[in-house]
CSV table of C-alpha atoms and ligand atoms in Angstrom, one decimal:
chain,number,residue,atom,x,y,z
A,5,MET,CA,0.0,0.0,0.0
A,6,ILE,CA,2.8,2.4,0.9
A,7,GLU,CA,6.2,1.5,-0.6
A,8,LEU,CA,9.2,3.7,-0.2
A,9,MET,CA,12.1,2.4,-2.1
A,10,GLN,CA,15.6,3.7,-1.4
A,11,LEU,CA,14.3,7.2,-0.9
A,12,ARG,CA,17.0,9.7,-0.6
A,13,LYS,CA,16.9,13.5,-0.1
A,14,GLU,CA,20.0,15.7,-0.2
A,15,TYR,CA,20.0,19.4,0.6
A,16,ASP,CA,23.3,20.8,-0.5
A,17,ASN,CA,25.7,18.7,1.4
A,18,LEU,CA,23.2,17.4,4.0
A,19,VAL,CA,21.6,14.0,3.5
A,20,ALA,CA,18.1,14.5,5.1
A,21,VAL,CA,16.9,11.1,4.2
A,22,ASP,CA,19.3,8.3,3.5
A,23,ASP,CA,18.3,5.4,1.3
A,24,LEU,CA,15.1,4.7,3.2
A,25,THR,CA,13.2,1.6,2.3
A,26,LEU,CA,9.9,0.9,4.0
A,27,THR,CA,6.7,-1.0,3.2
A,28,VAL,CA,3.4,-0.4,5.0
A,29,PRO,CA,0.9,-3.2,4.0
A,30,MET,CA,-2.8,-2.4,3.5
A,31,GLY,CA,-4.6,-1.8,6.8
A,32,GLU,CA,-1.5,-1.3,8.8
A,33,ILE,CA,-0.4,1.7,10.8
A,34,PHE,CA,3.3,2.5,10.7
A,35,GLY,CA,4.6,4.9,13.3
A,36,LEU,CA,7.8,6.8,12.4
A,37,ILE,CA,9.6,7.8,15.5
A,38,GLY,CA,12.5,10.1,15.7
A,39,PRO,CA,13.9,13.3,17.2
A,40,ASN,CA,13.7,16.7,15.6
A,41,GLY,CA,15.6,16.8,12.4
A,42,ALA,CA,15.7,13.0,11.9
A,43,GLY,CA,14.0,13.3,8.5
A,44,LYS,CA,10.4,12.4,9.3
A,45,THR,CA,8.8,15.4,7.6
A,46,THR,CA,11.1,15.0,4.5
A,47,THR,CA,10.1,11.3,4.2
A,48,ILE,CA,6.4,12.0,4.5
A,49,ARG,CA,6.5,14.8,2.0
A,50,MET,CA,8.3,12.6,-0.5
A,51,ALA,CA,5.7,9.9,0.1
A,52,ALA,CA,3.0,12.4,-0.5
A,53,GLY,CA,4.5,13.5,-3.7
A,54,LEU,CA,5.1,17.0,-2.4
A,55,LEU,CA,8.9,16.9,-2.5
A,56,ALA,CA,11.0,15.3,-5.2
A,57,PRO,CA,13.4,12.7,-3.9
A,58,THR,CA,17.1,13.0,-5.0
A,59,MET,CA,16.9,9.3,-5.6
A,60,GLY,CA,14.4,6.5,-5.0
A,61,ARG,CA,10.7,6.0,-5.5
A,62,ALA,CA,7.5,6.2,-3.5
A,63,ILE,CA,4.5,4.1,-4.6
A,64,VAL,CA,1.3,4.7,-2.8
A,65,ALA,CA,-1.8,2.6,-3.5
A,66,GLY,CA,0.0,1.2,-6.6
A,67,VAL,CA,0.7,4.7,-8.0
A,68,ASP,CA,4.2,6.1,-8.5
A,69,VAL,CA,3.7,9.5,-6.8
A,70,ALA,CA,6.4,11.3,-8.9
A,71,LYS,CA,5.2,9.9,-12.2
A,72,GLU,CA,1.4,10.4,-11.6
A,73,PRO,CA,1.1,13.0,-8.9
A,74,GLU,CA,-2.6,13.9,-9.6
A,75,ARG,CA,-3.7,10.2,-9.6
A,76,ALA,CA,-1.7,9.6,-6.4
A,77,GLN,CA,-3.3,12.6,-4.7
A,78,GLN,CA,-6.7,10.9,-5.1
A,79,HIS,CA,-5.5,8.1,-2.8
A,80,ILE,CA,-3.6,10.2,-0.3
A,81,GLY,CA,-4.9,12.0,2.8
A,82,TYR,CA,-2.0,14.2,3.9
A,83,LEU,CA,-1.8,16.2,7.1
A,84,ALA,CA,1.3,18.5,7.4
A,85,ASP,CA,3.0,19.1,10.7
A,86,PHE,CA,2.1,22.8,10.4
A,87,PHE,CA,-0.8,23.7,8.3
A,88,ALA,CA,-2.7,26.9,7.7
A,89,LEU,CA,-6.4,27.0,7.9
A,90,TYR,CA,-8.6,29.7,6.3
A,91,GLU,CA,-9.6,31.3,9.5
A,92,ASP,CA,-12.4,33.3,8.0
A,93,LEU,CA,-14.3,30.3,6.7
A,94,LYS,CA,-16.8,28.3,8.6
A,95,VAL,CA,-16.0,24.7,9.3
A,96,TRP,CA,-18.4,23.3,6.7
A,97,GLU,CA,-17.2,25.9,4.1
A,98,TYR,CA,-13.6,24.9,4.5
A,99,LEU,CA,-14.5,21.2,3.9
A,100,ASP,CA,-16.8,22.2,1.0
A,101,TYR,CA,-13.8,24.0,-0.6
A,102,PHE,CA,-11.7,20.8,-0.4
A,103,ALA,CA,-14.5,18.5,-1.5
A,104,HIS,CA,-14.7,20.6,-4.7
A,105,ALA,CA,-10.9,20.7,-5.0
A,106,TYR,CA,-10.9,16.9,-5.0
A,107,ASN,CA,-13.7,16.8,-7.6
A,108,LEU,CA,-16.2,14.9,-5.4
A,109,PRO,CA,-19.5,14.5,-7.2
A,110,GLU,CA,-21.6,17.6,-6.6
A,111,GLY,CA,-24.6,15.5,-5.3
A,112,GLU,CA,-22.4,13.8,-2.7
A,113,ILE,CA,-20.6,16.8,-1.2
A,114,ALA,CA,-23.2,17.9,1.4
A,115,GLY,CA,-23.6,14.4,2.8
A,116,ARG,CA,-19.9,13.8,2.8
A,117,ILE,CA,-19.2,17.0,4.7
A,118,ASN,CA,-21.6,16.0,7.4
A,119,GLU,CA,-20.1,12.6,7.5
A,120,VAL,CA,-16.6,13.7,8.1
A,121,ILE,CA,-17.7,16.4,10.6
A,122,ALA,CA,-19.4,13.7,12.6
A,123,GLN,CA,-16.4,11.4,12.3
A,124,VAL,CA,-14.1,14.0,13.8
A,125,ASN,CA,-16.7,15.1,16.4
A,126,LEU,CA,-17.1,18.7,15.3
A,127,GLU,CA,-20.9,18.7,14.8
A,128,VAL,CA,-21.4,21.5,17.3
A,129,LYS,CA,-18.9,23.7,15.4
A,130,ARG,CA,-20.2,23.0,11.9
A,131,ASP,CA,-21.4,26.5,11.3
A,132,GLN,CA,-18.8,28.4,13.3
A,133,LEU,CA,-15.7,30.2,12.0
A,134,ILE,CA,-12.4,28.3,12.1
A,135,HIS,CA,-11.0,31.3,13.8
A,136,GLY,CA,-12.8,30.4,17.0
A,137,LEU,CA,-11.7,26.7,17.1
A,138,SER,CA,-9.3,25.3,19.7
A,139,ARG,CA,-6.0,23.8,18.6
A,140,GLY,CA,-7.3,20.3,19.0
A,141,MET,CA,-10.4,21.1,17.0
A,142,LYS,CA,-8.3,22.6,14.2
A,143,GLN,CA,-6.2,19.5,14.2
A,144,ARG,CA,-9.4,17.4,13.8
A,145,LEU,CA,-10.7,19.7,11.1
A,146,GLY,CA,-7.3,19.1,9.3
A,147,ILE,CA,-7.9,15.4,9.5
A,148,ALA,CA,-11.5,15.8,8.3
A,149,ARG,CA,-10.1,17.7,5.3
A,150,ALA,CA,-7.5,14.9,4.8
A,151,ILE,CA,-10.1,12.2,4.6
A,152,ILE,CA,-12.9,14.0,2.7
A,153,HIS,CA,-12.1,12.3,-0.6
A,154,HIS,CA,-12.0,8.7,0.9
A,155,PRO,CA,-8.2,8.3,0.6
A,156,LYS,CA,-6.9,4.7,0.9
A,157,VAL,CA,-3.7,6.0,2.5
A,158,MET,CA,-3.1,8.6,5.2
A,159,LEU,CA,0.2,10.4,5.8
A,160,LEU,CA,0.1,12.2,9.0
A,161,ASP,CA,3.0,14.3,10.1
A,162,GLU,CA,3.1,14.7,13.9
A,163,PRO,CA,-0.7,15.1,14.2
A,164,ALA,CA,-0.5,15.0,18.0
A,165,SER,CA,2.1,17.7,18.6
A,166,GLY,CA,0.9,20.7,20.5
A,167,LEU,CA,-2.3,19.0,21.7
A,168,ASP,CA,-3.3,18.7,25.3
A,169,PRO,CA,-3.9,15.2,26.8
A,170,LYS,CA,-7.7,15.3,26.2
A,171,ALA,CA,-7.3,16.3,22.6
A,172,ARG,CA,-4.6,13.7,22.1
A,173,LEU,CA,-6.9,11.0,23.4
A,174,GLU,CA,-9.6,12.2,21.0
A,175,LEU,CA,-7.1,12.1,18.1
A,176,ARG,CA,-6.0,8.7,19.1
A,177,ASN,CA,-9.6,7.4,19.1
A,178,LEU,CA,-10.2,9.0,15.8
A,179,LEU,CA,-7.2,7.4,14.2
A,180,ARG,CA,-8.2,4.0,15.8
A,181,ALA,CA,-11.6,4.3,14.2
A,182,LEU,CA,-10.0,5.1,10.8
A,183,ARG,CA,-7.7,2.1,11.2
A,184,ASP,CA,-10.8,-0.1,11.9
A,185,GLN,CA,-12.3,1.2,8.7
A,186,GLY,CA,-9.3,-0.1,6.8
A,187,ALA,CA,-7.1,3.0,6.3
A,188,THR,CA,-3.4,2.4,5.8
A,189,ILE,CA,-1.6,5.1,7.8
A,190,LEU,CA,2.0,6.4,8.0
A,191,ILE,CA,2.2,8.6,11.1
A,192,SER,CA,5.2,10.4,12.6
A,193,SER,CA,5.7,11.4,16.1
A,194,HIS,CA,8.1,12.1,18.8
A,195,ILE,CA,5.4,11.6,21.4
A,196,LEU,CA,6.1,7.8,21.6
A,197,THR,CA,3.3,6.8,23.9
A,198,GLU,CA,0.9,8.1,21.2
A,199,LEU,CA,2.0,5.2,19.0
A,200,GLU,CA,1.8,2.5,21.6
A,201,GLY,CA,-1.2,0.2,21.3
A,202,PHE,CA,-2.2,1.9,18.1
A,203,CYS,CA,0.5,1.3,15.5
A,204,THR,CA,0.9,-2.2,14.0
A,205,SER,CA,4.6,-1.4,13.3
A,206,ILE,CA,7.1,1.2,14.2
A,207,GLY,CA,10.3,2.5,12.8
A,208,ILE,CA,13.0,4.5,14.6
A,209,MET,CA,14.6,7.2,12.5
A,210,GLU,CA,17.9,8.8,13.2
A,211,ARG,CA,19.9,11.1,11.0
A,212,GLY,CA,17.9,10.2,7.9
A,213,ARG,CA,18.1,6.5,8.4
A,214,LEU,CA,15.6,3.9,9.7
A,215,VAL,CA,17.7,2.4,12.4
A,216,ARG,CA,15.2,-0.2,13.4
A,217,SER,CA,11.7,-1.2,12.3
A,218,GLY,CA,9.2,-4.0,12.9
A,219,SER,CA,6.3,-4.7,15.1
A,220,ILE,CA,6.4,-3.0,18.5
A,221,GLU,CA,7.2,-6.4,20.0
A,222,GLN,CA,10.1,-7.0,17.6
A,223,VAL,CA,11.6,-3.6,18.2
A,224,THR,CA,11.1,-4.0,21.9
A,225,ALA,CA,12.7,-7.4,21.9
A,226,ALA,CA,15.7,-6.1,19.9
A,227,ALA,CA,16.4,-3.5,22.6
A,228,THR,CA,15.9,-5.8,25.5
A,229,THR,CA,19.1,-7.4,26.7
A,230,THR,CA,17.9,-8.1,30.1
A,231,ARG,CA,14.3,-8.5,31.4
A,232,LEU,CA,13.2,-6.6,34.5
A,233,VAL,CA,11.2,-9.0,36.7
A,234,ARG,CA,9.0,-8.0,39.6
A,235,LEU,CA,7.9,-10.4,42.3
A,236,SER,CA,6.1,-10.3,45.5
A,237,TRP,CA,5.6,-12.8,48.3
A,238,ALA,CA,3.7,-13.3,51.5
A,239,GLY,CA,5.8,-12.6,54.6
A,240,ASP,CA,8.2,-9.8,54.9
A,241,SER,CA,11.7,-11.2,54.9
A,242,PRO,CA,13.4,-11.2,51.5
A,243,GLY,CA,16.3,-13.5,52.8
A,244,LEU,CA,15.2,-16.8,51.3
A,245,ALA,CA,14.4,-15.3,47.9
A,246,GLN,CA,17.5,-13.2,47.9
A,247,GLU,CA,19.8,-16.2,48.5
A,248,LYS,CA,18.1,-18.3,45.8
A,249,LEU,CA,18.2,-15.5,43.2
A,250,LYS,CA,21.8,-14.7,43.9
A,251,SER,CA,22.8,-18.3,43.1
A,252,ASP,CA,21.6,-17.9,39.5
A,253,ALA,CA,24.3,-16.4,37.3
A,254,ARG,CA,21.7,-15.0,34.8
A,255,ILE,CA,20.3,-12.8,37.6
A,256,SER,CA,21.6,-9.4,38.5
A,257,GLU,CA,20.5,-6.1,40.1
A,258,ILE,CA,18.5,-7.9,42.8
A,259,ASN,CA,16.5,-5.3,44.7
A,260,LEU,CA,14.1,-6.9,47.2
A,261,GLY,CA,12.3,-5.0,49.9
A,262,SER,CA,9.7,-6.1,52.3
A,263,GLY,CA,7.3,-8.4,50.5
A,264,SER,CA,8.2,-7.3,47.0
A,265,GLY,CA,11.1,-6.4,44.7
A,266,THR,CA,12.7,-6.6,41.3
A,267,PHE,CA,15.7,-8.2,39.6
A,268,ARG,CA,17.2,-8.4,36.1
A,269,PHE,CA,17.2,-11.6,34.1
A,270,SER,CA,19.3,-12.3,31.0
A,271,GLY,CA,17.5,-15.5,29.9
A,272,SER,CA,14.5,-15.9,27.7
A,273,GLU,CA,10.9,-15.6,28.8
A,274,GLU,CA,10.6,-19.4,28.9
A,275,ASP,CA,13.7,-19.6,31.1
A,276,LEU,CA,11.8,-17.6,33.8
A,277,ALA,CA,9.4,-20.5,34.6
A,278,PRO,CA,12.1,-22.6,36.4
A,279,VAL,CA,13.2,-19.5,38.3
A,280,LEU,CA,9.7,-19.2,39.7
A,281,ALA,CA,9.5,-22.9,40.4
A,282,GLY,CA,12.9,-22.8,42.2
A,283,LEU,CA,11.6,-20.1,44.6
A,284,VAL,CA,8.4,-22.0,45.3
A,285,ALA,CA,10.4,-25.2,45.8
A,286,ILE,CA,12.3,-23.5,48.7
A,287,ASN,CA,9.0,-22.3,50.2
A,288,VAL,CA,9.1,-18.7,49.2
A,289,GLN,CA,5.3,-17.9,49.2
A,290,VAL,CA,5.3,-16.2,45.8
A,291,THR,CA,2.1,-14.2,45.3
A,292,SER,CA,3.0,-12.5,42.0
A,293,PHE,CA,5.9,-12.9,39.5
A,294,GLY,CA,6.3,-11.5,36.1
A,295,GLU,CA,8.3,-9.4,33.6
A,296,VAL,CA,7.8,-5.7,33.6
A,297,LYS,CA,7.3,-4.9,29.9
A,298,GLN,CA,9.0,-1.8,28.6
A,299,THR,CA,7.1,0.9,27.0
A,300,VAL,CA,7.9,2.0,23.5
A,301,GLU,CA,9.2,5.2,25.1
A,302,GLU,CA,11.8,3.3,27.2
A,303,VAL,CA,12.8,1.2,24.2
A,304,TYR,CA,13.2,4.3,22.1
A,305,MET,CA,15.4,6.0,24.8
A,306,LYS,CA,17.6,2.9,24.7
A,307,LEU,CA,17.9,2.7,20.9
A,308,SER,CA,18.1,6.3,20.1
A,309,THR,CA,21.2,8.3,20.5
A,310,HIS,CA,19.2,11.4,20.1
A,311,GLU,CA,21.6,12.8,17.5
A,312,VAL,CA,20.3,15.6,15.4
A,313,MET,CA,21.8,17.0,12.3
B,405,LIG,P1,11.0,17.6,13.2
B,405,LIG,O1,10.6,16.5,14.2
B,405,LIG,O2,11.7,18.7,13.8
B,405,LIG,O3,9.9,18.0,12.3
B,405,LIG,P2,12.0,15.8,11.1
B,405,LIG,O4,12.4,14.5,11.6
B,405,LIG,O5,10.6,16.0,10.5
B,405,LIG,O6,12.1,16.9,12.3
B,405,LIG,P3,13.0,17.0,8.7
B,405,LIG,O7,12.1,18.3,8.8
B,405,LIG,O8,12.6,16.0,7.7
B,405,LIG,O9,13.1,16.3,10.1
B,405,LIG,O10,14.5,17.5,8.5
B,405,LIG,C1,15.6,16.7,8.3
B,405,LIG,C2,16.8,17.5,8.0
B,405,LIG,O11,16.7,18.1,6.8
B,405,LIG,C3,17.1,18.6,9.0
B,405,LIG,O12,18.4,18.6,9.3
B,405,LIG,C4,16.6,19.8,8.3
B,405,LIG,O13,17.3,20.9,8.8
B,405,LIG,C5,16.9,19.5,6.9
B,405,LIG,N1,16.0,20.2,6.0
B,405,LIG,C6,14.7,20.1,5.9
B,405,LIG,N2,14.2,20.8,4.9
B,405,LIG,C7,15.2,21.5,4.4
B,405,LIG,C8,15.4,22.5,3.3
B,405,LIG,N3,14.3,22.9,2.6
B,405,LIG,N4,16.6,22.9,3.0
B,405,LIG,C9,17.7,22.5,3.7
B,405,LIG,N5,17.6,21.6,4.7
B,405,LIG,C10,16.4,21.1,5.0
């Protein structure tokens, strides 16, 4: 659905995007994560056909965006990181303008406008001027504009930036709903928690390169050298558990308090079962035992060197 093939963008002697290859299959949501200047905007603009790559190709919904830009636009819903709205228009007028720009059939326009307004939850603002909308509402209006022509693919550049937590949650729900309706989405963010539980795959971008990509689980696993395990037990004294854990060479950073604590384990998930069995066998009254999964944010902090160009 979205295929970026060895995309490269050079500005004078700066390589903003460096031979980036990426496929987002139909119905998937790919989250592009990276610090400022990593090349996310440049990548998305090339995918949208708005910026000519120095080398490489972008194919969206089967259309080469450089060769057939107009056909490609029919399939693409693009939201820039910063976009200007015509503040003096009413919400519905703004969407009407774009519905015409996308050549939607005249008889369908009014219905479609109401549909997208409902989808982004702006019904109460339908007849109000854009000027009076909050930042979150403007962002949702931008998305309404981006989907008005039923695009198969959405390219969203940091749609959550600058939004308060409530507006972010609303945006997240909206994007989830679009995903459930079958949209293929490439979304960039440096607000990593935005992407967790929402993207089907993520890629970490650094200095124009995709340094790691895959499902969130794959990327997480790649960054995990040791697992953090939390356990708790009935009775206060950590003595018994402490001794047992110390005797296992794969275990480090044992930090047990009264009735609960953590340790690091260098084995696999399956290898943890005998560790638990060993504690139970020496009569530690274990009440809970399990790995503390890392958040995407923690993984990113580990993987990323936070270098900026
Ligand atoms: P941000 O999170 O800050 O939006 P980004 O990951 O989207 O960052 P880009 O905007 O793609 O990064 O920029 C990548 C690099 O390319 C940066 O070093 C930037 O300064 C440079 N760059 C972008 N556009 C131009 C331009 N028109 N001319 C020269 N350099 C540019």
